[in-house]
Structure formats: structure tokens, C-alpha cells
Amino acid sequence: MLDHLIRGATVVDGTGGPPYTADVGIRDGRIAVVAEPGTLTEPAVTTEDATGLVLAPGFVDPHTHYDAQLFWDPYATPSMNHGVTTVAGGNCGFTLAPLHPDRPEDADYTRRMMARVEGMALRALEEGVDWTWSGFREYLDALEGRIAVNAGFMVGHCALRRYVMGADATDGQPTPAQLDAMLALLHDAMDAGAWGLSTTQSATHSDGDGRPVASRNALPEELLALSRAVGEHEGTQLEAIVAGCLDQFSDEEIDLLVDMTATAGRPLNWNVLTIDAAVPERVPRQLVPSERARRAGGRIVALTMPILTPMNMSLGTFCALNLIPGWGDVLALPVPERIERLRDADTRAEMLRRADSKEAGVFRRLADFARYVIGDTYSAANEGLTGRVVRDIAAERGQDPFHCLVEICAADELRTVLWPMPTDNDPASWALRRETWEHEDIMLGGSDAGAHLDRMCGAPYTTRFLGDCLRGRRLVPLEKAVKMLTDDPARLFGLRERGRIEEGFHADLVLFDPERIDAGPATLVHDLPGDSPRLDSRAIGIVSVRVNGVETLRDDKVTGAVPGTVLRSGRDTRTVSTA
């Protein structure tokens, strides 16, 4: 007997093939049968009519930071609401394990680092996670049996360094014995099921004290030794962030990434490729590592988002504006001093000069303050400004846009929420995206879901992209869009029997209405431990989500079931050839 039967669905199976109508039966967490409508005679415990609805494999998000959130939110919201059934965590070199058992202060260091570098609420990290583990196996075991989605995790280079080197990890080099200890820890983590190694050398990544995170000090010899260890385990990967990921790679960064993947003999992915027709040279440069890697026997995959992710800014709290060269010192001052400096015309002029200089790189796009939209405000002086564009307000006041924006924020003691209007929402940029998506080493993803919680909301990229493909720009047909969200990441990670609707595969499924599929606007909610805020976006048109055959969501409401599994390398992943 079948556990559940979905009748008459329009099946988009993840292979890229054309849609077809079928009855799909589920038994013991797997897809038991895919048959022509009306031909099944085997009874089912439950049945539903899916006429007019699309049945697709559950979406796979290749870049998340749900490492902490899953402890207080086993449903990985809002990702699961938007059809995601599998998440990859432990990215960018940051993980919650291993933690040295004799240094309880390391847990506090990790919490403060995650709060700074990944924008996680410190109170949520303190109150929502029990921090009882030491080794990576204990961390994975702590999640097993309590999550609604499938989740796999890389092990973070920063955690390895901190465990072995202590406080010296942020500015020192390991001795040969310490490097051996790091390698042993990495082997132990992969034996336990870690998907491989993640690391960062990005200049934007600092710890809770404002110092470079530990892996930024690693020399190529250390990274290659760790990469070699990754290649000794079944079903493993590499994920790396370098400074050039945000704009354009240097020659040295290209050499490093190519050497890492070739040494490991494993795929390496990086996040995130920004596509903008105003900078046409960026995409060719960012694909040079992929081309060189293939010649060297490796593979490098660039993640890119198929939507423009809403991201808010503030002059009051840490955000991307702090990363503009020369801005961090001003924006780190106590609020009264910060307001005084920002109101100084010479200071503003210098900040604008730095923001518009070549050294600002990709952050130059944030400097067009005339295009900012005012979000939430908190003072009577700013009443009625929410939703208005700074350009219009500045014209009314006879001020330049940045001066106008500063005065608005100062009236709110810098609490004003600011929404920059994207500069790359033009037809030429969307045409360039469609062209770039055709490249064999480009993959959709990079949501950062679980991180930067009150600043951005990338999790809804799946539903928003599908809605755009069906009723918007229609850049790719539905069957290709689904493949890009399911089978492509599943194949990159070597997921066993996931990513397609096929007999014998795990029944990770999403049922949606093609006439309605979309994502609602990002709104600020206070539902994290400690009443901390985050941005949320409701899914539109998602009828049902199933993980390992069990329904976890119906009509945008979680069912309470937690059928997800911790996906462990080797057992749940196979080695992906880089040949």
C-alpha cells in the first residue's frame, strides 16, 4: 500500500525534460511509482487531487547559514515555505563546531563572530542554542532527528584554527604540529559526515572584536594541505570566499582557487557572482578560475542569484555601508559623535569620494543615495517619509541626496531603515544574466538564508524566480528553471537519489500553483529568541512541501513534522568527478 498518492499533477521532474501529467505514489519516504493518470491500482492511505498544479522536486539551496537557526527553528523558515527541502550550511569558513572542550570562552567568541560577520542576533545565539558539543560529530548528532529539512554542513576553517591555535588563530601561523592537529580535526569531521572544508580570505570578514577572522591569515600551503585532506574522503567538497568574490579576482586569488580544487580533486564553489551590464568585464574575469580549473583537473562553480535580493541599510547598525573604504571608522563611533561627524560637510564629501572610488569595488553601487527609499522611521520629524525616494525629498528641501539622507536618519537617532534601489535592474543586465546562466560552471544560489537576518531576505529566491519565469521576464522555461533549482545543485553536491522525481528517489517534493507562485515583500518580524528581529517573506502559491515523503508544509503553514535528516558525506553524498 502507498503512503500517499498525488493524482493528476503536472510533473516537472528536475531533468530539464518537458512537463508531463502523472500520478505519483510515495512509500517509506521514497517515490514508489510514477505512472500515467488513472493507471494505478495500488491503494493509498491518503490521496490528493493535484490537477492544475505543478509537482517538482524539493529545491536545494546551496549556500545557507542555518547552522544555528535550526536549533530554534527546525523548519528553516522562510526557506522551507518557499519549497526548499535541502540546505547546505557551514559556508564561508564559519561553523559552530568544533569547540575546544577546555576553553568555554571559545563558544562566546564564536557567537560574537557570527553576530558580526553573518549578522546573526547575539541574543538568539545565546538563548536559542545550547552549545553542548565539542567535536563536529556531536554537533551533527545534536541536530539529527529534530529538523524538518535535510541539511548538510561543511566544516569551517575558522573553527579548526580556533580549536587548535586558540587566540593566536587570528594573527598567527600554525606550527607543523598545529597544522597536523588541524588536519586530524578535519579528517574527524569528514568521518562524521562533514561535506568538506569551507574557508574565507575576504577582507570584509571580521570577528566580534573587529579583527580578521582566523582563516584570513592562512597561507596557501595551509589551504592546500587542508584541500588534500578533503580529497581523501568520499562525497566531499570545497567552498571558498576570497576578496575578489565581491568584484573581480586577482591573479593570486585565481591561482589559489585553482590549486585548491586541483589538489583536492573535488568541486569548489564560491559566492556570489554579481552580474551587472554596467560592468561587462566582471563576468568574463570571474569565470577565468573555472576555465583554468578544468584544464588543471578541478572544477570551480560560481553561485549567482536569479533575483535582486532586497537588502536594507542603516547608519545606526553594522551593514554593507560599513564595508565601504573609509566609512567604517565613522560608522563605528558612538551615535552622538557619529551624527556630529555625518553632519560635517567635509566628512560627507570625503565619504562620498571614497564610496565613488575604484577602491570601493562592488560597494560603489551603494553610493547612489538619491535612489534610496526610506523604510521604517521613528520620529515625528520623519512622519510621512516611509516609502518615499530620497531624490524627491532632497529636491523639496534643497539639499544634496546624501545630506538629506543624513538629516532624516539623524532625526531618528540613526535608526531609520533605508532601502537602496538596485542599479542593475535594467534589461541589459537581465539579458546578461540569462546568457551567463548558460555557462556550465554557473549555478543558481547564494541566498545566505539564516544570516544577515535583519538586513536581507534571500530565501525566497526560488518562488520569486519561478514566478518571474512563468509570468514575468520569462528568461528560461519552467522545466529549465526547476532543473536549476533542484538537479543542478544536487548533482554538484553528489546527493544520492535527490533532486529529481524518479522512482526510487527520496520523496522531497514541492507542489505549487503555477498561476500564483511568487514571494511576498520582505517585512520585519520579531520572532527570534530574545525577541530579536529578522526579515521574513511569505510564500505565495506553495500548496505542499514534503521531505522524505512526509508533509512539512500545507498552504504556507508548517505541519509540525520533522522528517528531515542530517546529510552526511559518503553515506548521503557520492564523490563528484572533476574530470
Coordinates of C-alpha atoms in Angstrom, one line a residue, residues 317-561:
T317 CA 23.9 49.4 12.9
F318 CA 26.6 47.4 11.1
C319 CA 25.7 46.8 7.4
A320 CA 27.3 46.8 4.0
L321 CA 27.8 50.6 4.2
N322 CA 30.4 49.9 6.9
L323 CA 32.4 48.0 4.3
I324 CA 33.0 51.0 2.0
P325 CA 36.6 52.0 2.5
G326 CA 36.9 54.8 5.0
W327 CA 33.3 54.5 6.2
G328 CA 33.8 52.0 8.9
D329 CA 35.7 54.4 11.2
V330 CA 32.9 57.0 11.1
L331 CA 30.0 54.5 11.4
A332 CA 31.7 52.8 14.4
L333 CA 31.6 56.0 16.5
P334 CA 29.1 56.3 19.3
V335 CA 25.8 57.6 17.9
P336 CA 26.0 61.2 19.1
E337 CA 29.6 61.5 17.7
R338 CA 28.5 59.7 14.6
I339 CA 25.7 62.2 13.9
E340 CA 28.1 65.1 14.5
R341 CA 30.6 63.7 12.0
L342 CA 28.0 62.9 9.4
R343 CA 26.6 66.4 9.6
D344 CA 30.0 67.8 8.8
A345 CA 30.1 68.7 5.1
D346 CA 33.8 67.9 4.8
T347 CA 33.3 64.5 6.3
R348 CA 30.4 63.7 4.0
A349 CA 32.4 64.9 1.0
E350 CA 35.3 62.6 1.8
M351 CA 32.9 59.7 2.4
L352 CA 31.3 60.2 -1.0
R353 CA 34.7 60.4 -2.6
R354 CA 35.8 57.1 -1.1
A355 CA 32.5 55.5 -2.0
D356 CA 32.8 56.5 -5.6
S357 CA 36.4 55.5 -6.0
K358 CA 37.8 52.4 -7.6
E359 CA 38.9 51.0 -4.2
A360 CA 35.2 50.7 -3.2
G361 CA 34.8 47.9 -5.8
V362 CA 31.3 46.4 -5.9
F363 CA 30.2 48.7 -3.0
R364 CA 30.2 51.6 -5.3
R365 CA 26.7 50.6 -6.2
L366 CA 25.6 51.6 -2.7
A367 CA 26.7 55.2 -3.1
D368 CA 23.8 56.5 -5.3
F369 CA 21.9 57.9 -2.3
A370 CA 19.3 59.6 -4.5
R371 CA 17.9 56.2 -5.3
Y372 CA 17.4 55.1 -1.7
V373 CA 13.8 54.6 -0.4
I374 CA 13.0 55.5 3.2
G375 CA 11.8 52.5 5.2
D376 CA 10.7 52.5 8.8
T377 CA 11.1 55.8 10.7
Y378 CA 10.9 56.6 14.4
S379 CA 10.4 60.3 14.9
A380 CA 7.7 62.9 14.4
A381 CA 10.0 64.8 12.1
N382 CA 10.0 61.9 9.7
E383 CA 6.3 61.2 9.7
G384 CA 5.1 60.5 6.1
L385 CA 8.5 59.8 4.7
T386 CA 8.2 56.0 4.6
G387 CA 8.1 54.7 1.1
R388 CA 9.4 57.9 -0.4
V389 CA 12.6 58.2 -2.6
V390 CA 15.4 60.4 -1.2
R391 CA 15.8 62.1 -4.6
D392 CA 12.4 63.7 -4.3
I393 CA 12.7 64.6 -0.6
A394 CA 16.1 66.2 -1.3
A395 CA 14.7 68.3 -4.1
E396 CA 12.0 69.6 -1.8
R397 CA 14.5 70.5 0.8
G398 CA 17.1 71.9 -1.5
Q399 CA 19.8 69.5 -0.2
D400 CA 22.1 67.1 -1.9
P401 CA 20.8 63.5 -1.5
F402 CA 23.4 62.3 1.0
H403 CA 23.0 65.3 3.2
C404 CA 19.2 64.8 3.0
L405 CA 19.5 61.2 3.9
V406 CA 21.8 62.0 6.9
E407 CA 19.3 64.5 8.3
I408 CA 16.5 62.1 8.0
C409 CA 18.5 59.4 9.8
A410 CA 19.7 61.9 12.5
A411 CA 16.1 62.7 13.4
D412 CA 15.6 59.0 14.2
E413 CA 18.9 58.8 16.1
L414 CA 20.2 56.7 13.1
R415 CA 17.5 54.0 13.5
T416 CA 15.9 54.8 10.1
V417 CA 15.7 51.8 7.7
L418 CA 17.0 52.5 4.2
W419 CA 16.3 50.5 1.1
P420 CA 18.7 51.1 -1.8
M421 CA 17.0 50.7 -5.2
P422 CA 19.1 48.3 -7.3
T423 CA 21.2 49.8 -10.1
D424 CA 21.3 46.6 -12.1
N425 CA 17.5 46.1 -12.8
D426 CA 17.8 47.1 -16.4
P427 CA 17.0 45.0 -19.5
A428 CA 20.7 44.7 -20.4
S429 CA 21.6 43.3 -17.0
W430 CA 18.8 40.7 -17.2
A431 CA 19.9 39.7 -20.7
L432 CA 23.4 39.3 -19.4
R433 CA 22.1 37.1 -16.6
R434 CA 20.3 34.8 -18.9
E435 CA 23.4 34.5 -21.1
T436 CA 25.6 33.8 -18.0
W437 CA 23.3 31.1 -16.7
E438 CA 24.1 29.0 -19.7
H439 CA 27.7 28.5 -18.6
E440 CA 28.4 25.0 -17.3
D441 CA 30.1 26.4 -14.2
I442 CA 27.4 28.8 -13.1
M443 CA 24.8 27.6 -10.6
L444 CA 21.8 29.4 -9.0
G445 CA 22.1 30.1 -5.3
G446 CA 23.7 32.3 -2.7
S447 CA 20.7 33.1 -0.6
D448 CA 22.7 33.4 2.7
A449 CA 19.5 32.2 4.4
G450 CA 19.9 32.1 8.1
A451 CA 22.4 35.1 8.1
H452 CA 22.1 38.9 7.9
L453 CA 18.6 38.3 9.4
D454 CA 17.5 41.9 9.8
R455 CA 19.3 43.2 6.6
M456 CA 18.4 40.9 3.8
C457 CA 16.0 38.1 2.8
G458 CA 17.4 35.9 0.1
A459 CA 15.5 32.7 1.0
P460 CA 12.5 33.4 -1.4
Y461 CA 14.7 33.4 -4.5
T462 CA 13.1 30.1 -5.5
T463 CA 9.5 31.1 -5.7
R464 CA 10.2 34.6 -7.0
F465 CA 12.4 33.2 -9.8
L466 CA 9.7 30.7 -10.8
G467 CA 7.1 33.4 -10.8
D468 CA 9.3 35.5 -13.0
C469 CA 9.9 32.6 -15.4
L470 CA 6.1 31.9 -15.7
R471 CA 4.6 35.3 -15.7
G472 CA 7.4 37.9 -15.7
R473 CA 10.5 38.2 -17.8
R474 CA 10.3 34.5 -18.8
L475 CA 14.1 34.3 -19.2
V476 CA 14.0 30.5 -19.1
P477 CA 11.2 27.9 -19.5
L478 CA 9.8 26.3 -16.4
E479 CA 11.4 22.9 -16.9
K480 CA 14.9 24.5 -17.1
A481 CA 14.2 26.8 -14.1
V482 CA 13.2 23.8 -11.9
K483 CA 16.3 21.9 -13.0
M484 CA 18.5 24.9 -12.0
L485 CA 16.9 24.8 -8.5
T486 CA 16.9 21.0 -8.0
D487 CA 19.0 18.7 -10.1
D488 CA 21.9 21.1 -10.7
P489 CA 22.8 21.7 -7.1
A490 CA 22.0 18.0 -6.2
R491 CA 24.5 16.8 -8.8
L492 CA 27.2 19.3 -7.7
F493 CA 27.0 18.1 -4.1
G494 CA 26.7 14.4 -5.2
L495 CA 23.4 14.0 -3.3
R496 CA 22.3 10.4 -3.5
E497 CA 18.8 9.9 -5.0
R498 CA 17.7 13.6 -4.6
G499 CA 17.0 16.4 -7.0
R500 CA 14.6 14.6 -9.4
I501 CA 11.2 13.0 -9.4
E502 CA 12.2 9.5 -10.3
E503 CA 11.2 6.1 -8.9
G504 CA 13.4 5.1 -6.0
F505 CA 14.4 8.7 -5.2
H506 CA 13.7 10.3 -1.9
A507 CA 10.3 11.9 -1.9
D508 CA 11.4 15.5 -1.4
L509 CA 8.6 17.3 -3.3
V510 CA 7.0 20.7 -3.7
L511 CA 3.5 21.1 -5.1
F512 CA 2.7 24.6 -6.3
D513 CA 0.1 26.6 -8.3
P514 CA 1.8 27.9 -11.5
E515 CA -0.7 30.8 -11.8
R516 CA 0.3 32.1 -8.3
I517 CA 3.8 31.0 -7.4
D518 CA 5.7 34.0 -6.1
A519 CA 7.1 35.6 -2.9
G520 CA 5.6 38.4 -0.9
P521 CA 7.5 41.5 0.2
A522 CA 10.1 41.4 2.9
T523 CA 8.8 42.5 6.2
L524 CA 10.4 42.9 9.6
V525 CA 9.2 40.5 12.3
H526 CA 10.3 39.8 15.9
D527 CA 10.2 36.0 16.3
L528 CA 13.8 35.1 17.1
P529 CA 14.9 34.1 20.6
G530 CA 15.2 37.2 22.7
D531 CA 12.5 38.9 20.5
S532 CA 15.3 39.7 18.0
P533 CA 14.2 40.9 14.6
R534 CA 14.6 39.4 11.2
L535 CA 13.2 39.9 7.7
D536 CA 10.6 37.4 6.5
S537 CA 8.8 36.9 3.2
R538 CA 5.6 34.8 2.8
A539 CA 5.4 32.3 0.0
I540 CA 2.6 32.6 -2.5
G541 CA 1.2 29.6 -4.4
I542 CA 3.0 26.9 -2.5
V543 CA 0.4 24.2 -1.8
S544 CA 2.5 21.5 -0.1
V545 CA 6.1 20.6 0.7
R546 CA 7.2 17.1 1.5
V547 CA 10.5 16.0 3.0
N548 CA 11.4 12.3 2.8
G549 CA 7.7 11.6 2.0
V550 CA 6.3 13.4 5.0
E551 CA 4.3 16.7 4.6
T552 CA 6.1 19.5 6.4
L553 CA 4.1 22.4 5.0
R554 CA 0.5 22.8 3.7
D555 CA -0.8 26.2 2.4
D556 CA 2.1 28.1 3.9
K557 CA 1.6 26.5 7.4
V558 CA 4.1 24.1 8.9
T559 CA 2.6 20.8 10.0
G560 CA 5.0 20.2 12.9
A561 CA 6.6 17.1 11.4

